[in-house]
Short mmCIF file of C-alpha atoms in Angstrom, two decimals:
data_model
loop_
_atom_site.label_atom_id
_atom_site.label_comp_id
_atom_site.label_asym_id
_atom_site.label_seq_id
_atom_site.Cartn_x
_atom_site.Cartn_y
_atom_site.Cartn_z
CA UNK A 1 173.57 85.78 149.55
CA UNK A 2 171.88 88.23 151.39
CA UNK A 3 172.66 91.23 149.01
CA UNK A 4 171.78 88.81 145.96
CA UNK A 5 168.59 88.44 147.87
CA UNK A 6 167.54 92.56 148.91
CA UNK A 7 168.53 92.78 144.73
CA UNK A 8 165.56 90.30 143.74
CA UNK A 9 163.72 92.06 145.56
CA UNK A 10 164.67 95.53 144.89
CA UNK A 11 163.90 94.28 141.67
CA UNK A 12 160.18 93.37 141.77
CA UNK A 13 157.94 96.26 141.34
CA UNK A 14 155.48 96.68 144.17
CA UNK A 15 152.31 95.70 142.36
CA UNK A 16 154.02 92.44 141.79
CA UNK A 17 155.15 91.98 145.08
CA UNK A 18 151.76 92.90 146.55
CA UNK A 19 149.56 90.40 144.11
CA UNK A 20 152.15 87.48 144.86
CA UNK A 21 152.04 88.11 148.81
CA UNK A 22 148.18 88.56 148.96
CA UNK A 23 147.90 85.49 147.34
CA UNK A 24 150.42 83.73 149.35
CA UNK A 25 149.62 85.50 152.29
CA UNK A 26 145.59 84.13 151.95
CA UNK A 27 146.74 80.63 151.12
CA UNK A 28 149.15 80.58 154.58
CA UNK A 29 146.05 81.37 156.08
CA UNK A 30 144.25 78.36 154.74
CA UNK A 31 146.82 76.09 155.66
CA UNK A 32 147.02 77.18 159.37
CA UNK A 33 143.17 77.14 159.73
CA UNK A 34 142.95 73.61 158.09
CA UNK A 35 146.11 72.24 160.49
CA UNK A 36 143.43 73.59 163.32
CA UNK A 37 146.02 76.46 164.46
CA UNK A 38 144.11 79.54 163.58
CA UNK A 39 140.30 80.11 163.74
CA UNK A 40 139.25 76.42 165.96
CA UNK A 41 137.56 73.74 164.83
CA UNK A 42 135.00 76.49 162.65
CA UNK A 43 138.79 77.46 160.43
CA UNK A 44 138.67 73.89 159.28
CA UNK A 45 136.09 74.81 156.30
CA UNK A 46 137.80 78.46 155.52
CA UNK A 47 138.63 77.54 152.20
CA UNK A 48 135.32 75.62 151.67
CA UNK A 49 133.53 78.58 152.71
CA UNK A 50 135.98 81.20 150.56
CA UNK A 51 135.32 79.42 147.00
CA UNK A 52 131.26 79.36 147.88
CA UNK A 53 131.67 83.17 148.54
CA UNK A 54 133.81 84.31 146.38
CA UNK A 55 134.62 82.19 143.07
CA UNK A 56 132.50 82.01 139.94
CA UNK A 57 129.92 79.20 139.65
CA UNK A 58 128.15 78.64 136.29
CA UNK A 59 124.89 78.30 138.41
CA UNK A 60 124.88 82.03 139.63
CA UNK A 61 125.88 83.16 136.61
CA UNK A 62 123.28 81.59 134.63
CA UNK A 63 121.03 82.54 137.29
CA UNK A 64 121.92 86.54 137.12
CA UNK A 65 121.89 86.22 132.75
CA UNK A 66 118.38 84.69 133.41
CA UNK A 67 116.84 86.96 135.32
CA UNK A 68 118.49 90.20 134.49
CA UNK A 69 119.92 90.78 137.96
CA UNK A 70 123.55 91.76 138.87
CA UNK A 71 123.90 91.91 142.92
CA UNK A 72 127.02 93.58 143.47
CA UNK A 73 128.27 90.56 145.86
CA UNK A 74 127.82 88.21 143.13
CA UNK A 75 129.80 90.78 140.61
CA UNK A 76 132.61 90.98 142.55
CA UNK A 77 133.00 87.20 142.36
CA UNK A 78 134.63 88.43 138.94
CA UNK A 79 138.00 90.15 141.15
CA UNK A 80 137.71 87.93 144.02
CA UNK A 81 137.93 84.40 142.43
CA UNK A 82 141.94 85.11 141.09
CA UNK A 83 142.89 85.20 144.91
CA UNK A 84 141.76 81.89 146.35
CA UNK A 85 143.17 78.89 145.62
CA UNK A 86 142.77 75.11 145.86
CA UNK A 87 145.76 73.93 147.84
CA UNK A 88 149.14 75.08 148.31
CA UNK A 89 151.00 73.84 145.27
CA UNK A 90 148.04 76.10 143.31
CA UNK A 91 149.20 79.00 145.15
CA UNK A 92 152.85 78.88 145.28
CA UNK A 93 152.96 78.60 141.21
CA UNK A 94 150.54 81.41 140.77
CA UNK A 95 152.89 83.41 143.05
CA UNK A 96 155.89 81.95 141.12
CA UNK A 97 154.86 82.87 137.65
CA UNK A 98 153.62 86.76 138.74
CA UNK A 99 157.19 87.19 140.21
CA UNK A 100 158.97 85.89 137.32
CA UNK A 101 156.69 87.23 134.23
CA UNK A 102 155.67 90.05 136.39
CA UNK A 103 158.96 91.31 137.02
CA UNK A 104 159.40 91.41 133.06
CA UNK A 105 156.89 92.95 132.22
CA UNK A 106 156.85 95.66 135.04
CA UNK A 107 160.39 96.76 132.81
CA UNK A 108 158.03 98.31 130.50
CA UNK A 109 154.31 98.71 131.97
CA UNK A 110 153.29 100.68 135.22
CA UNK A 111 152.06 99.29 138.10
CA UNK A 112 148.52 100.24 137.39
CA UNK A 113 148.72 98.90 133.90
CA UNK A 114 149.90 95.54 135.37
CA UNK A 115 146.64 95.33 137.83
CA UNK A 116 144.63 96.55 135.05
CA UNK A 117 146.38 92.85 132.99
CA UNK A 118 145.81 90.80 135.94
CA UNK A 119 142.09 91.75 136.53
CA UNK A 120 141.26 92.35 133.14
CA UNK A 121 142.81 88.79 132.21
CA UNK A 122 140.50 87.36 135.13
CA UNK A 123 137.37 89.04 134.54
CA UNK A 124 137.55 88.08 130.79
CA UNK A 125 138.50 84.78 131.58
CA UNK A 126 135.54 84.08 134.25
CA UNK A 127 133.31 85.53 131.46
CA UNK A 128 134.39 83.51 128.95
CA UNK A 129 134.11 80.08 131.59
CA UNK A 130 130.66 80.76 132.34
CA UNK A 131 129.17 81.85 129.05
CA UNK A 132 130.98 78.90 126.94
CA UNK A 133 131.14 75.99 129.43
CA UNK A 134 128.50 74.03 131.52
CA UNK A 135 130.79 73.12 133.95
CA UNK A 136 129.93 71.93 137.43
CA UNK A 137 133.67 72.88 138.85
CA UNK A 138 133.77 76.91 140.53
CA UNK A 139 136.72 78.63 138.59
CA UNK A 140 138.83 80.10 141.41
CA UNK A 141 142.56 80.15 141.07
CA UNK A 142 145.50 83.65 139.13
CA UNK A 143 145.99 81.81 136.59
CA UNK A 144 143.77 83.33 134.11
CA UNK A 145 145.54 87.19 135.50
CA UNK A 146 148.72 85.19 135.12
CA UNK A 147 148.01 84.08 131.49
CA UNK A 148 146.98 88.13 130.71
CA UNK A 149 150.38 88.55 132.35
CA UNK A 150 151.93 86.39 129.85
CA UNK A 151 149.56 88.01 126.94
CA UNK A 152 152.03 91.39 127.91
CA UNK A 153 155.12 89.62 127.94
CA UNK A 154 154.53 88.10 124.44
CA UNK A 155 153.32 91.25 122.81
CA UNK A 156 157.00 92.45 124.33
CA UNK A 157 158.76 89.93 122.49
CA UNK A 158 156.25 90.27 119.43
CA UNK A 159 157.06 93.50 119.16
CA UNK A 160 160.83 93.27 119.89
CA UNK A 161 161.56 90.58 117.40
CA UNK A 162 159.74 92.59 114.62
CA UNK A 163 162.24 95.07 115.19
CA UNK A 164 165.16 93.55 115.31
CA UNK A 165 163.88 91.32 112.03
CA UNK A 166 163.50 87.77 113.89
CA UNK A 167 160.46 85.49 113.09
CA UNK A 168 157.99 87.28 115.27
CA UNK A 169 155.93 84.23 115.57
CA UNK A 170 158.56 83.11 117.90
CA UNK A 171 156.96 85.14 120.80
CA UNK A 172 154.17 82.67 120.84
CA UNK A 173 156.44 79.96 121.67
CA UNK A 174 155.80 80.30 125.56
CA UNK A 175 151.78 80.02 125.28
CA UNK A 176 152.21 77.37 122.86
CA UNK A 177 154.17 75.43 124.95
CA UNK A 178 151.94 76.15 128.40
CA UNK A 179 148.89 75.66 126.47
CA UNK A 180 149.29 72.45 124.95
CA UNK A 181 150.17 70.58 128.03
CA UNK A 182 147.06 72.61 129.76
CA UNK A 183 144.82 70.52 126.51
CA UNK A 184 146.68 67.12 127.12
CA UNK A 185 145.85 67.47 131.10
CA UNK A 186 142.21 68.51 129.72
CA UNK A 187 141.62 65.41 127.57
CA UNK A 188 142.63 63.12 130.54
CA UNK A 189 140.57 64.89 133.26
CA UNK A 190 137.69 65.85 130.67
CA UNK A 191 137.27 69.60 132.42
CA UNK A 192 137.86 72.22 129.76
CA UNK A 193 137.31 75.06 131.50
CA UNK A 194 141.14 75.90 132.96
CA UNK A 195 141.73 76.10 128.93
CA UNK A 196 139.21 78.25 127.86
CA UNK A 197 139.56 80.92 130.79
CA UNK A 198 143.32 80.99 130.66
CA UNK A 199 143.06 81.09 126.58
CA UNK A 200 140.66 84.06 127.42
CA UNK A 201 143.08 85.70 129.90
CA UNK A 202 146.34 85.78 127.17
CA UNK A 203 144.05 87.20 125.08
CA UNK A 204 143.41 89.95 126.92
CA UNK A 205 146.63 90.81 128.13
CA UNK A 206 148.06 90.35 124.58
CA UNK A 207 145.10 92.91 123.64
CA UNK A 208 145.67 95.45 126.04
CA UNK A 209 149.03 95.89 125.93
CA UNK A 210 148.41 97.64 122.78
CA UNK A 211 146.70 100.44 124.76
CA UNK A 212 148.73 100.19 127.67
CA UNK A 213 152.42 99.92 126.24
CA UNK A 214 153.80 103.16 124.68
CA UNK A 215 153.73 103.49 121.20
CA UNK A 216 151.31 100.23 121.06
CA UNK A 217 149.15 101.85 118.45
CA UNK A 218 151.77 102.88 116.62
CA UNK A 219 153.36 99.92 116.04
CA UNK A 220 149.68 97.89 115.21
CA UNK A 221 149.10 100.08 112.22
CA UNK A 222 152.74 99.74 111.30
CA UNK A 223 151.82 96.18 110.76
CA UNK A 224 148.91 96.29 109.00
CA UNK A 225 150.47 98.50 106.89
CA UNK A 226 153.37 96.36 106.02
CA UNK A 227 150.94 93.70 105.48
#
């Protein structure tokens, strides 16, 4: 068990690793301050105090498109947001998914390239919440990086399957799947905005990965040739 345990995580590039544990890492520490056993009575409102400071509100964002001012604190709302989280559960499946579809796609990008999805996927995601939704909800949370992630791993398949001769629509299978149970849990809670920034975020990574994968280029005009 042990050995089966060093190979998982032999396994896991570092950049993987690292996202998952600073997100879980942060998220420990919101659980211990709320349970009272780490920063007093004042770590009670941590996480309170963490969203206000550091995830994307329509508000400031309409405020900053308004008056043509960018304060770098507010900016960085854009690479801060993807790391806090509303509870545990939110936390441990953001972790969950970057190990799993981070450790398949770290088989064919670099590390850099994968921070480059992750943030990429959340900046274009927060973009896309604020400047098509009115909501009154902060967008905090991975999973829009974690949706670029996925965006990666289907331009893998995509690309395999036209290969090898399958169907390549088959690659789209995944986000199909994820995304149509992310509209049915829209329609009964009436917030839209999970949809539109992780939509955003598989865009992007999809995107991307044909400047970031080898040969990406390449295979594009391929395609459009064939077409």
């Amino acid at each position: 068990m042990d050995q089966e345990n060093n190979s998982l995580f032999n396994d896991l590039h570092p950049v993987v690793l690292g996202l998952a544990v600073v997100i879980f890492g942060l998220e420990v520490m919101f659980q211990l301050a709320t349970a009272g056993l780490l920063g007093g009575s004042g770590g009670i409102g941590w996480r309170m105090a963490a969203v206000r400071d550091y995830g994307v509100f329509h508000e400031i964002a309409a405020w900053m498109f308004a008056n043509n001012s960018y304060p770098a604190n507010d900016l960085m709302r854009l690479v801060t947001y993807p790391l806090i989280h509303g509870g545990f559960i939110h936390a441990v499946f953001v972790s969950v998914f970057i190990l799993a579809i981070g450790k398949m796609v770290s088989q064919v990008f670099s590390g850099l390239s994968i921070l480059v999805l992750f943030f990429a996927g959340s900046i274009i995601g927060a973009l896309a919440f604020v400047g098509l939704l009115n909501s009154t909800y902060p967008l905090i949370g991975g999973y829009p990086g974690v949706y670029a992630l996925i965006g990666a791993f289907t331009f893998i398949l995509w690309a395999n399957m036209g290969r090898t001769g399958d169907n390549p629509m088959r690659a789209f299978s995944l986000i199909a799947m994820l995304l149509g149970i992310q509209i049915l849990f829209a329609f009964l809670q009436g917030d839209w905005g999970s949809v539109v920034s992780d939509l955003s975020g598989f865009v992007t990574g999809f995107a991307l990965s044909f400047v970031l994968i080898p040969g990406g280029w390449a295979l594009l005009l391929q395609r459009l040739r064939k077409r």
